[in-house]
């Protein structure tokens, strides 16, 4: 995409204008069929992250959605990711296309390999640029061939992925680390809402590294992957291929995605 938004204005994209240092607050929104997915949820989390970074005011949701729509319609792409960056110190904000990588169908049917990393975020509830984690996680993924890294805090509790949230399941019940210890992922929230409608219990609880082997399976969640099954966590293996419960989760969440996209297209205030 050749354009970007700078403080509400549509301009030609210039990477040199976009800040990239630590402390920047950001959001990544998936665009499907030229429609932003879960945009209001991303906006609300952006406000929360800004508040934790010391900035207590920002543009309205209407201004944000209008700017997003203007950027989307300025190009020809239908499916991509948009990134918003806000500098808490100056209040300047930017929206631009972000490099995206979507898992192929094979990974949804066979699952991904993951590894555990001992790492604890300083402020897990805020989506703030953390170049240290990005570098350490990338190094471990390169060394192990893992698709994602799962974080373990100083108390030995599993928290989240380096760029995702994580769920475990047993006897058709879902378990996920407490909200206080993780980034409040928009996909995570929408999955929990979806499973409540489906009658599938979801419990927030502490999960230790030793607990991993006791579950029937696990999956990561995020803006780009949606629900992506996990095949291995270091030496622990889960059955993914042909798993009817995993298929049920993926299908149910796809319905939530389709409903949100349709609502946004039909309702200018959604």
PDB file of C-alpha atoms in Angstrom:
ATOM      1  CA  UNK A   1       0.000   0.000   0.000  1.00  0.00           C
ATOM      2  CA  UNK A   2       1.480   3.290  -1.129  1.00  0.00           C
ATOM      3  CA  UNK A   3      -0.316   5.533   1.371  1.00  0.00           C
ATOM      4  CA  UNK A   4      -0.452   5.995   5.137  1.00  0.00           C
ATOM      5  CA  UNK A   5      -2.347   8.070   7.681  1.00  0.00           C
ATOM      6  CA  UNK A   6      -0.454  10.708   9.664  1.00  0.00           C
ATOM      7  CA  UNK A   7      -2.518  12.455  12.344  1.00  0.00           C
ATOM      8  CA  UNK A   8      -5.682  11.940  10.314  1.00  0.00           C
ATOM      9  CA  UNK A   9      -4.265  12.994   6.940  1.00  0.00           C
ATOM     10  CA  UNK A  10      -3.855  10.565   4.039  1.00  0.00           C
ATOM     11  CA  UNK A  11      -0.340  10.964   2.640  1.00  0.00           C
ATOM     12  CA  UNK A  12       2.144   8.975   0.569  1.00  0.00           C
ATOM     13  CA  UNK A  13       3.794   6.363   2.768  1.00  0.00           C
ATOM     14  CA  UNK A  14       7.214   7.380   4.067  1.00  0.00           C
ATOM     15  CA  UNK A  15       8.858   4.810   6.402  1.00  0.00           C
ATOM     16  CA  UNK A  16      11.216   7.504   7.671  1.00  0.00           C
ATOM     17  CA  UNK A  17       8.287   9.306   9.295  1.00  0.00           C
ATOM     18  CA  UNK A  18       7.178   6.271  11.320  1.00  0.00           C
ATOM     19  CA  UNK A  19       8.700   5.924  14.824  1.00  0.00           C
ATOM     20  CA  UNK A  20      10.068   2.509  15.747  1.00  0.00           C
ATOM     21  CA  UNK A  21      11.664   2.871  19.170  1.00  0.00           C
ATOM     22  CA  UNK A  22      10.708   1.451  22.541  1.00  0.00           C
ATOM     23  CA  UNK A  23       7.698   2.867  24.305  1.00  0.00           C
ATOM     24  CA  UNK A  24       5.524   3.328  21.226  1.00  0.00           C
ATOM     25  CA  UNK A  25       1.942   2.125  21.718  1.00  0.00           C
ATOM     26  CA  UNK A  26       0.597   0.104  18.821  1.00  0.00           C
ATOM     27  CA  UNK A  27      -2.221  -2.049  17.461  1.00  0.00           C
ATOM     28  CA  UNK A  28      -2.406  -4.442  14.517  1.00  0.00           C
ATOM     29  CA  UNK A  29      -5.760  -4.897  12.776  1.00  0.00           C
ATOM     30  CA  UNK A  30      -6.494  -7.591  10.232  1.00  0.00           C
ATOM     31  CA  UNK A  31      -8.313  -6.460   7.099  1.00  0.00           C
ATOM     32  CA  UNK A  32     -10.410  -9.116   5.342  1.00  0.00           C
ATOM     33  CA  UNK A  33     -12.172  -8.274   2.101  1.00  0.00           C
ATOM     34  CA  UNK A  34     -11.322  -4.577   2.621  1.00  0.00           C
ATOM     35  CA  UNK A  35     -13.076  -4.629   6.011  1.00  0.00           C
ATOM     36  CA  UNK A  36     -11.249  -4.197   9.358  1.00  0.00           C
ATOM     37  CA  UNK A  37     -11.892  -7.055  11.798  1.00  0.00           C
ATOM     38  CA  UNK A  38     -12.846  -6.271  15.431  1.00  0.00           C
ATOM     39  CA  UNK A  39     -11.889  -2.621  14.897  1.00  0.00           C
ATOM     40  CA  UNK A  40     -13.774  -1.251  17.906  1.00  0.00           C
ATOM     41  CA  UNK A  41     -12.082  -3.760  20.219  1.00  0.00           C
ATOM     42  CA  UNK A  42      -8.656  -2.790  18.887  1.00  0.00           C
ATOM     43  CA  UNK A  43      -9.481   0.887  19.374  1.00  0.00           C
ATOM     44  CA  UNK A  44     -10.545   0.312  22.978  1.00  0.00           C
ATOM     45  CA  UNK A  45      -7.341  -1.608  23.740  1.00  0.00           C
ATOM     46  CA  UNK A  46      -5.345   1.186  22.116  1.00  0.00           C
ATOM     47  CA  UNK A  47      -6.938   3.643  24.560  1.00  0.00           C
ATOM     48  CA  UNK A  48      -6.119   1.333  27.476  1.00  0.00           C
ATOM     49  CA  UNK A  49      -2.484   0.969  26.398  1.00  0.00           C
ATOM     50  CA  UNK A  50      -2.160   4.737  25.986  1.00  0.00           C
ATOM     51  CA  UNK A  51      -3.570   5.299  29.458  1.00  0.00           C
ATOM     52  CA  UNK A  52      -1.012   2.930  30.966  1.00  0.00           C
ATOM     53  CA  UNK A  53       1.707   4.837  29.081  1.00  0.00           C
ATOM     54  CA  UNK A  54       0.560   8.130  30.607  1.00  0.00           C
ATOM     55  CA  UNK A  55      -1.623   9.531  27.808  1.00  0.00           C
ATOM     56  CA  UNK A  56      -5.248   9.957  28.853  1.00  0.00           C
ATOM     57  CA  UNK A  57      -6.806  11.313  25.646  1.00  0.00           C
ATOM     58  CA  UNK A  58      -6.915  10.327  21.990  1.00  0.00           C
ATOM     59  CA  UNK A  59      -9.120  10.767  18.940  1.00  0.00           C
ATOM     60  CA  UNK A  60     -12.675   9.424  18.911  1.00  0.00           C
ATOM     61  CA  UNK A  61     -13.602   6.013  17.551  1.00  0.00           C
ATOM     62  CA  UNK A  62     -15.425   7.703  14.664  1.00  0.00           C
ATOM     63  CA  UNK A  63     -12.258   9.592  13.679  1.00  0.00           C
ATOM     64  CA  UNK A  64     -10.218   6.404  14.001  1.00  0.00           C
ATOM     65  CA  UNK A  65     -12.601   4.264  11.913  1.00  0.00           C
ATOM     66  CA  UNK A  66     -12.952   6.983   9.269  1.00  0.00           C
ATOM     67  CA  UNK A  67      -9.161   7.243   8.931  1.00  0.00           C
ATOM     68  CA  UNK A  68      -8.875   3.453   8.725  1.00  0.00           C
ATOM     69  CA  UNK A  69     -11.550   3.242   6.018  1.00  0.00           C
ATOM     70  CA  UNK A  70      -9.929   6.073   4.057  1.00  0.00           C
ATOM     71  CA  UNK A  71      -6.599   4.260   4.025  1.00  0.00           C
ATOM     72  CA  UNK A  72      -8.133   0.903   3.073  1.00  0.00           C
ATOM     73  CA  UNK A  73     -10.085   2.374   0.150  1.00  0.00           C
ATOM     74  CA  UNK A  74      -7.023   4.290  -1.119  1.00  0.00           C
ATOM     75  CA  UNK A  75      -5.431   1.030  -2.300  1.00  0.00           C
ATOM     76  CA  UNK A  76      -6.378  -2.101  -4.207  1.00  0.00           C
ATOM     77  CA  UNK A  77      -5.518  -4.767  -1.628  1.00  0.00           C
ATOM     78  CA  UNK A  78      -8.321  -6.783  -0.039  1.00  0.00           C
ATOM     79  CA  UNK A  79      -6.537  -8.804   2.653  1.00  0.00           C
ATOM     80  CA  UNK A  80      -3.667  -7.435   4.749  1.00  0.00           C
ATOM     81  CA  UNK A  81      -2.761  -6.067   8.179  1.00  0.00           C
ATOM     82  CA  UNK A  82      -2.850  -2.441   9.279  1.00  0.00           C
ATOM     83  CA  UNK A  83      -0.679  -1.147  12.092  1.00  0.00           C
ATOM     84  CA  UNK A  84      -1.428   1.879  14.253  1.00  0.00           C
ATOM     85  CA  UNK A  85       1.406   3.518  16.199  1.00  0.00           C
ATOM     86  CA  UNK A  86       0.879   6.308  18.724  1.00  0.00           C
ATOM     87  CA  UNK A  87       3.706   8.222  20.376  1.00  0.00           C
ATOM     88  CA  UNK A  88       2.499   8.809  23.970  1.00  0.00           C
ATOM     89  CA  UNK A  89       4.928  11.705  24.379  1.00  0.00           C
ATOM     90  CA  UNK A  90       3.766  13.751  21.388  1.00  0.00           C
ATOM     91  CA  UNK A  91       0.321  12.307  20.649  1.00  0.00           C
ATOM     92  CA  UNK A  92       1.214  11.832  16.977  1.00  0.00           C
ATOM     93  CA  UNK A  93      -0.410   8.802  15.369  1.00  0.00           C
ATOM     94  CA  UNK A  94       0.163   6.755  12.268  1.00  0.00           C
ATOM     95  CA  UNK A  95      -1.732   4.026  10.402  1.00  0.00           C
ATOM     96  CA  UNK A  96      -0.017   2.038   7.663  1.00  0.00           C
ATOM     97  CA  UNK A  97       0.164  -1.404   6.117  1.00  0.00           C
ATOM     98  CA  UNK A  98       2.130  -3.840   8.270  1.00  0.00           C
ATOM     99  CA  UNK A  99       3.968  -6.894   6.916  1.00  0.00           C
ATOM    100  CA  UNK A 100       1.731  -9.914   7.458  1.00  0.00           C
ATOM    101  CA  UNK A 101       2.193 -13.658   7.445  1.00  0.00           C
ATOM    102  CA  UNK A 102      -0.865 -15.884   7.578  1.00  0.00           C
ATOM    103  CA  UNK A 103      -0.557 -19.598   8.383  1.00  0.00           C
ATOM    104  CA  UNK A 104      -1.331 -21.928   5.485  1.00  0.00           C
ATOM    105  CA  UNK A 105      -4.063 -24.571   5.663  1.00  0.00           C
ATOM    106  CA  UNK A 106      -1.538 -27.299   6.472  1.00  0.00           C
ATOM    107  CA  UNK A 107      -0.698 -25.699   9.815  1.00  0.00           C
ATOM    108  CA  UNK A 108      -4.378 -25.532  10.794  1.00  0.00           C
ATOM    109  CA  UNK A 109      -4.790 -29.251  10.100  1.00  0.00           C
ATOM    110  CA  UNK A 110      -1.465 -30.482  11.507  1.00  0.00           C
ATOM    111  CA  UNK A 111      -0.578 -27.849  14.140  1.00  0.00           C
ATOM    112  CA  UNK A 112       2.550 -25.872  14.938  1.00  0.00           C
ATOM    113  CA  UNK A 113       5.691 -26.521  16.972  1.00  0.00           C
ATOM    114  CA  UNK A 114       6.442 -24.199  19.898  1.00  0.00           C
ATOM    115  CA  UNK A 115       9.142 -23.721  22.536  1.00  0.00           C
ATOM    116  CA  UNK A 116       9.044 -22.223  26.035  1.00  0.00           C
ATOM    117  CA  UNK A 117      11.074 -19.116  26.872  1.00  0.00           C
ATOM    118  CA  UNK A 118      11.725 -17.826  30.369  1.00  0.00           C
ATOM    119  CA  UNK A 119      10.674 -14.198  29.972  1.00  0.00           C
ATOM    120  CA  UNK A 120       8.385 -11.805  31.805  1.00  0.00           C
ATOM    121  CA  UNK A 121       6.922  -8.613  30.332  1.00  0.00           C
ATOM    122  CA  UNK A 122       7.132  -5.490  32.515  1.00  0.00           C
ATOM    123  CA  UNK A 123       3.589  -4.434  31.625  1.00  0.00           C
ATOM    124  CA  UNK A 124       1.781  -7.359  29.979  1.00  0.00           C
ATOM    125  CA  UNK A 125      -1.587  -5.567  29.792  1.00  0.00           C
ATOM    126  CA  UNK A 126      -0.330  -2.855  27.414  1.00  0.00           C
ATOM    127  CA  UNK A 127       0.612  -3.328  23.765  1.00  0.00           C
ATOM    128  CA  UNK A 128       3.898  -1.436  23.714  1.00  0.00           C
ATOM    129  CA  UNK A 129       6.849  -2.010  21.390  1.00  0.00           C
ATOM    130  CA  UNK A 130       9.303  -4.433  23.041  1.00  0.00           C
ATOM    131  CA  UNK A 131      12.319  -4.932  20.795  1.00  0.00           C
ATOM    132  CA  UNK A 132      14.135  -7.002  23.431  1.00  0.00           C
ATOM    133  CA  UNK A 133      11.467  -9.715  23.475  1.00  0.00           C
ATOM    134  CA  UNK A 134      11.218  -9.704  19.690  1.00  0.00           C
ATOM    135  CA  UNK A 135      14.957 -10.336  19.363  1.00  0.00           C
ATOM    136  CA  UNK A 136      15.155 -13.047  22.033  1.00  0.00           C
ATOM    137  CA  UNK A 137      12.083 -14.860  20.710  1.00  0.00           C
ATOM    138  CA  UNK A 138      13.359 -14.739  17.121  1.00  0.00           C
ATOM    139  CA  UNK A 139      16.672 -16.248  18.223  1.00  0.00           C
ATOM    140  CA  UNK A 140      14.950 -19.152  20.003  1.00  0.00           C
ATOM    141  CA  UNK A 141      12.602 -19.807  17.074  1.00  0.00           C
ATOM    142  CA  UNK A 142      15.559 -19.912  14.710  1.00  0.00           C
ATOM    143  CA  UNK A 143      17.427 -22.326  16.976  1.00  0.00           C
ATOM    144  CA  UNK A 144      14.495 -24.697  17.552  1.00  0.00           C
ATOM    145  CA  UNK A 145      12.463 -24.336  14.367  1.00  0.00           C
ATOM    146  CA  UNK A 146       9.459 -23.293  16.463  1.00  0.00           C
ATOM    147  CA  UNK A 147       6.625 -21.304  14.886  1.00  0.00           C
ATOM    148  CA  UNK A 148       5.976 -19.433  18.152  1.00  0.00           C
ATOM    149  CA  UNK A 149       7.566 -18.986  21.581  1.00  0.00           C
ATOM    150  CA  UNK A 150       5.532 -19.453  24.761  1.00  0.00           C
ATOM    151  CA  UNK A 151       6.528 -17.291  27.726  1.00  0.00           C
ATOM    152  CA  UNK A 152       7.096 -18.575  31.276  1.00  0.00           C
ATOM    153  CA  UNK A 153       7.303 -16.054  34.120  1.00  0.00           C
ATOM    154  CA  UNK A 154       9.644 -16.028  37.133  1.00  0.00           C
ATOM    155  CA  UNK A 155       7.132 -18.091  39.138  1.00  0.00           C
ATOM    156  CA  UNK A 156       7.136 -20.873  36.576  1.00  0.00           C
ATOM    157  CA  UNK A 157       3.701 -19.938  35.186  1.00  0.00           C
ATOM    158  CA  UNK A 158       2.869 -20.007  31.489  1.00  0.00           C
ATOM    159  CA  UNK A 159       1.564 -16.602  30.418  1.00  0.00           C
ATOM    160  CA  UNK A 160       1.276 -16.083  26.652  1.00  0.00           C
ATOM    161  CA  UNK A 161       3.086 -16.304  23.346  1.00  0.00           C
ATOM    162  CA  UNK A 162       5.636 -13.755  22.197  1.00  0.00           C
ATOM    163  CA  UNK A 163       3.016 -12.499  19.698  1.00  0.00           C
ATOM    164  CA  UNK A 164      -0.092 -14.413  20.729  1.00  0.00           C
ATOM    165  CA  UNK A 165      -2.286 -15.647  23.559  1.00  0.00           C
ATOM    166  CA  UNK A 166      -2.526 -19.318  24.478  1.00  0.00           C
ATOM    167  CA  UNK A 167      -5.352 -21.669  25.406  1.00  0.00           C
ATOM    168  CA  UNK A 168      -5.222 -25.271  26.634  1.00  0.00           C
ATOM    169  CA  UNK A 169      -8.090 -27.748  26.669  1.00  0.00           C
ATOM    170  CA  UNK A 170      -9.053 -30.955  28.440  1.00  0.00           C
ATOM    171  CA  UNK A 171     -12.343 -32.886  28.328  1.00  0.00           C
ATOM    172  CA  UNK A 172     -13.788 -30.164  26.044  1.00  0.00           C
ATOM    173  CA  UNK A 173     -13.079 -27.389  28.559  1.00  0.00           C
ATOM    174  CA  UNK A 174     -10.765 -24.464  27.788  1.00  0.00           C
ATOM    175  CA  UNK A 175      -8.151 -23.036  30.139  1.00  0.00           C
ATOM    176  CA  UNK A 176      -6.109 -19.879  29.674  1.00  0.00           C
ATOM    177  CA  UNK A 177      -3.754 -17.857  31.908  1.00  0.00           C
ATOM    178  CA  UNK A 178      -5.319 -15.043  34.003  1.00  0.00           C
ATOM    179  CA  UNK A 179      -5.921 -11.708  32.286  1.00  0.00           C
ATOM    180  CA  UNK A 180      -3.718  -9.900  34.813  1.00  0.00           C
ATOM    181  CA  UNK A 181      -0.653 -11.734  33.446  1.00  0.00           C
ATOM    182  CA  UNK A 182      -1.198 -11.389  29.708  1.00  0.00           C
ATOM    183  CA  UNK A 183      -1.882  -8.956  26.919  1.00  0.00           C
ATOM    184  CA  UNK A 184      -5.680  -8.639  26.712  1.00  0.00           C
ATOM    185  CA  UNK A 185      -5.794  -9.917  23.150  1.00  0.00           C
ATOM    186  CA  UNK A 186      -8.833  -8.915  21.116  1.00  0.00           C
ATOM    187  CA  UNK A 187      -8.885 -12.360  19.512  1.00  0.00           C
ATOM    188  CA  UNK A 188      -8.578 -13.908  22.991  1.00  0.00           C
ATOM    189  CA  UNK A 189     -11.612 -11.948  24.186  1.00  0.00           C
ATOM    190  CA  UNK A 190     -13.674 -12.798  21.103  1.00  0.00           C
ATOM    191  CA  UNK A 191     -12.798 -16.485  21.464  1.00  0.00           C
ATOM    192  CA  UNK A 192     -13.992 -16.465  25.075  1.00  0.00           C
ATOM    193  CA  UNK A 193     -17.247 -14.766  24.043  1.00  0.00           C
ATOM    194  CA  UNK A 194     -17.706 -17.280  21.229  1.00  0.00           C
ATOM    195  CA  UNK A 195     -17.167 -20.298  23.467  1.00  0.00           C
ATOM    196  CA  UNK A 196     -19.657 -18.964  26.005  1.00  0.00           C
ATOM    197  CA  UNK A 197     -22.268 -18.894  23.232  1.00  0.00           C
ATOM    198  CA  UNK A 198     -21.228 -22.414  22.193  1.00  0.00           C
ATOM    199  CA  UNK A 199     -21.609 -23.715  25.747  1.00  0.00           C
ATOM    200  CA  UNK A 200     -17.912 -24.558  26.023  1.00  0.00           C
ATOM    201  CA  UNK A 201     -16.572 -23.675  29.511  1.00  0.00           C
ATOM    202  CA  UNK A 202     -13.531 -21.365  29.648  1.00  0.00           C
ATOM    203  CA  UNK A 203     -11.565 -20.951  32.871  1.00  0.00           C
ATOM    204  CA  UNK A 204      -8.776 -18.505  33.626  1.00  0.00           C
ATOM    205  CA  UNK A 205      -6.197 -20.228  35.817  1.00  0.00           C
ATOM    206  CA  UNK A 206      -2.493 -20.417  36.524  1.00  0.00           C
ATOM    207  CA  UNK A 207      -0.797 -23.029  34.346  1.00  0.00           C
ATOM    208  CA  UNK A 208       2.687 -24.263  35.149  1.00  0.00           C
ATOM    209  CA  UNK A 209       5.200 -25.761  32.760  1.00  0.00           C
ATOM    210  CA  UNK A 210       4.604 -29.120  34.460  1.00  0.00           C
ATOM    211  CA  UNK A 211       0.856 -28.853  33.728  1.00  0.00           C
ATOM    212  CA  UNK A 212       1.394 -28.755  29.964  1.00  0.00           C
ATOM    213  CA  UNK A 213       1.543 -32.525  29.565  1.00  0.00           C
ATOM    214  CA  UNK A 214      -1.766 -33.032  31.420  1.00  0.00           C
ATOM    215  CA  UNK A 215      -3.899 -31.316  28.755  1.00  0.00           C
ATOM    216  CA  UNK A 216      -5.502 -32.870  25.691  1.00  0.00           C
ATOM    217  CA  UNK A 217      -4.321 -30.040  23.483  1.00  0.00           C
ATOM    218  CA  UNK A 218      -3.590 -26.347  23.054  1.00  0.00           C
ATOM    219  CA  UNK A 219      -3.817 -23.531  20.541  1.00  0.00           C
ATOM    220  CA  UNK A 220      -2.461 -20.035  20.069  1.00  0.00           C
ATOM    221  CA  UNK A 221      -4.661 -17.086  19.155  1.00  0.00           C
ATOM    222  CA  UNK A 222      -3.944 -13.764  17.532  1.00  0.00           C
ATOM    223  CA  UNK A 223      -4.845 -11.226  14.869  1.00  0.00           C
ATOM    224  CA  UNK A 224      -3.186 -13.047  11.969  1.00  0.00           C
ATOM    225  CA  UNK A 225      -3.488 -16.732  12.992  1.00  0.00           C
ATOM    226  CA  UNK A 226      -6.978 -16.548  14.595  1.00  0.00           C
ATOM    227  CA  UNK A 227      -7.118 -20.048  16.207  1.00  0.00           C
ATOM    228  CA  UNK A 228      -3.996 -22.054  15.357  1.00  0.00           C
ATOM    229  CA  UNK A 229      -3.589 -25.539  16.908  1.00  0.00           C
ATOM    230  CA  UNK A 230      -0.352 -26.467  18.687  1.00  0.00           C
ATOM    231  CA  UNK A 231       1.250 -29.817  17.847  1.00  0.00           C
ATOM    232  CA  UNK A 232       4.200 -29.694  20.233  1.00  0.00           C
ATOM    233  CA  UNK A 233       5.467 -27.621  23.167  1.00  0.00           C
ATOM    234  CA  UNK A 234       9.101 -28.622  23.429  1.00  0.00           C
ATOM    235  CA  UNK A 235       8.858 -32.370  24.154  1.00  0.00           C
ATOM    236  CA  UNK A 236       5.095 -32.504  24.776  1.00  0.00           C
ATOM    237  CA  UNK A 237       2.982 -33.678  21.819  1.00  0.00           C
ATOM    238  CA  UNK A 238      -0.734 -33.177  21.154  1.00  0.00           C
ATOM    239  CA  UNK A 239      -3.024 -34.864  18.643  1.00  0.00           C
ATOM    240  CA  UNK A 240      -4.198 -32.286  16.125  1.00  0.00           C
ATOM    241  CA  UNK A 241      -4.977 -34.114  12.867  1.00  0.00           C
ATOM    242  CA  UNK A 242      -8.563 -35.320  12.871  1.00  0.00           C
ATOM    243  CA  UNK A 243      -9.310 -33.719  16.262  1.00  0.00           C
ATOM    244  CA  UNK A 244     -13.059 -32.979  16.152  1.00  0.00           C
ATOM    245  CA  UNK A 245     -12.953 -30.599  19.127  1.00  0.00           C
ATOM    246  CA  UNK A 246     -10.268 -28.431  17.506  1.00  0.00           C
ATOM    247  CA  UNK A 247     -12.333 -28.322  14.318  1.00  0.00           C
ATOM    248  CA  UNK A 248     -15.387 -27.279  16.316  1.00  0.00           C
ATOM    249  CA  UNK A 249     -13.463 -24.395  17.920  1.00  0.00           C
ATOM    250  CA  UNK A 250     -12.124 -23.141  14.583  1.00  0.00           C
ATOM    251  CA  UNK A 251     -15.522 -23.319  12.879  1.00  0.00           C
ATOM    252  CA  UNK A 252     -17.301 -21.551  15.753  1.00  0.00           C
ATOM    253  CA  UNK A 253     -14.797 -18.706  15.770  1.00  0.00           C
ATOM    254  CA  UNK A 254     -15.021 -18.312  12.001  1.00  0.00           C
ATOM    255  CA  UNK A 255     -18.739 -17.606  12.448  1.00  0.00           C
ATOM    256  CA  UNK A 256     -17.854 -14.828  14.930  1.00  0.00           C
ATOM    257  CA  UNK A 257     -15.432 -13.350  12.402  1.00  0.00           C
ATOM    258  CA  UNK A 258     -18.004 -13.433   9.609  1.00  0.00           C
ATOM    259  CA  UNK A 259     -20.619 -11.770  11.834  1.00  0.00           C
ATOM    260  CA  UNK A 260     -18.258  -8.951  12.842  1.00  0.00           C
ATOM    261  CA  UNK A 261     -17.272  -8.242   9.237  1.00  0.00           C
ATOM    262  CA  UNK A 262     -20.905  -8.180   8.137  1.00  0.00           C
ATOM    263  CA  UNK A 263     -21.913  -5.906  11.018  1.00  0.00           C
ATOM    264  CA  UNK A 264     -19.137  -3.434  10.217  1.00  0.00           C
ATOM    265  CA  UNK A 265     -20.115  -3.321   6.547  1.00  0.00           C
ATOM    266  CA  UNK A 266     -23.787  -2.742   7.337  1.00  0.00           C
ATOM    267  CA  UNK A 267     -23.561  -0.376  10.321  1.00  0.00           C
ATOM    268  CA  UNK A 268     -21.495   2.821  10.090  1.00  0.00           C
ATOM    269  CA  UNK A 269     -21.402   3.062  13.901  1.00  0.00           C
ATOM    270  CA  UNK A 270     -20.254  -0.532  14.498  1.00  0.00           C
TER     271      UNK A 270
END
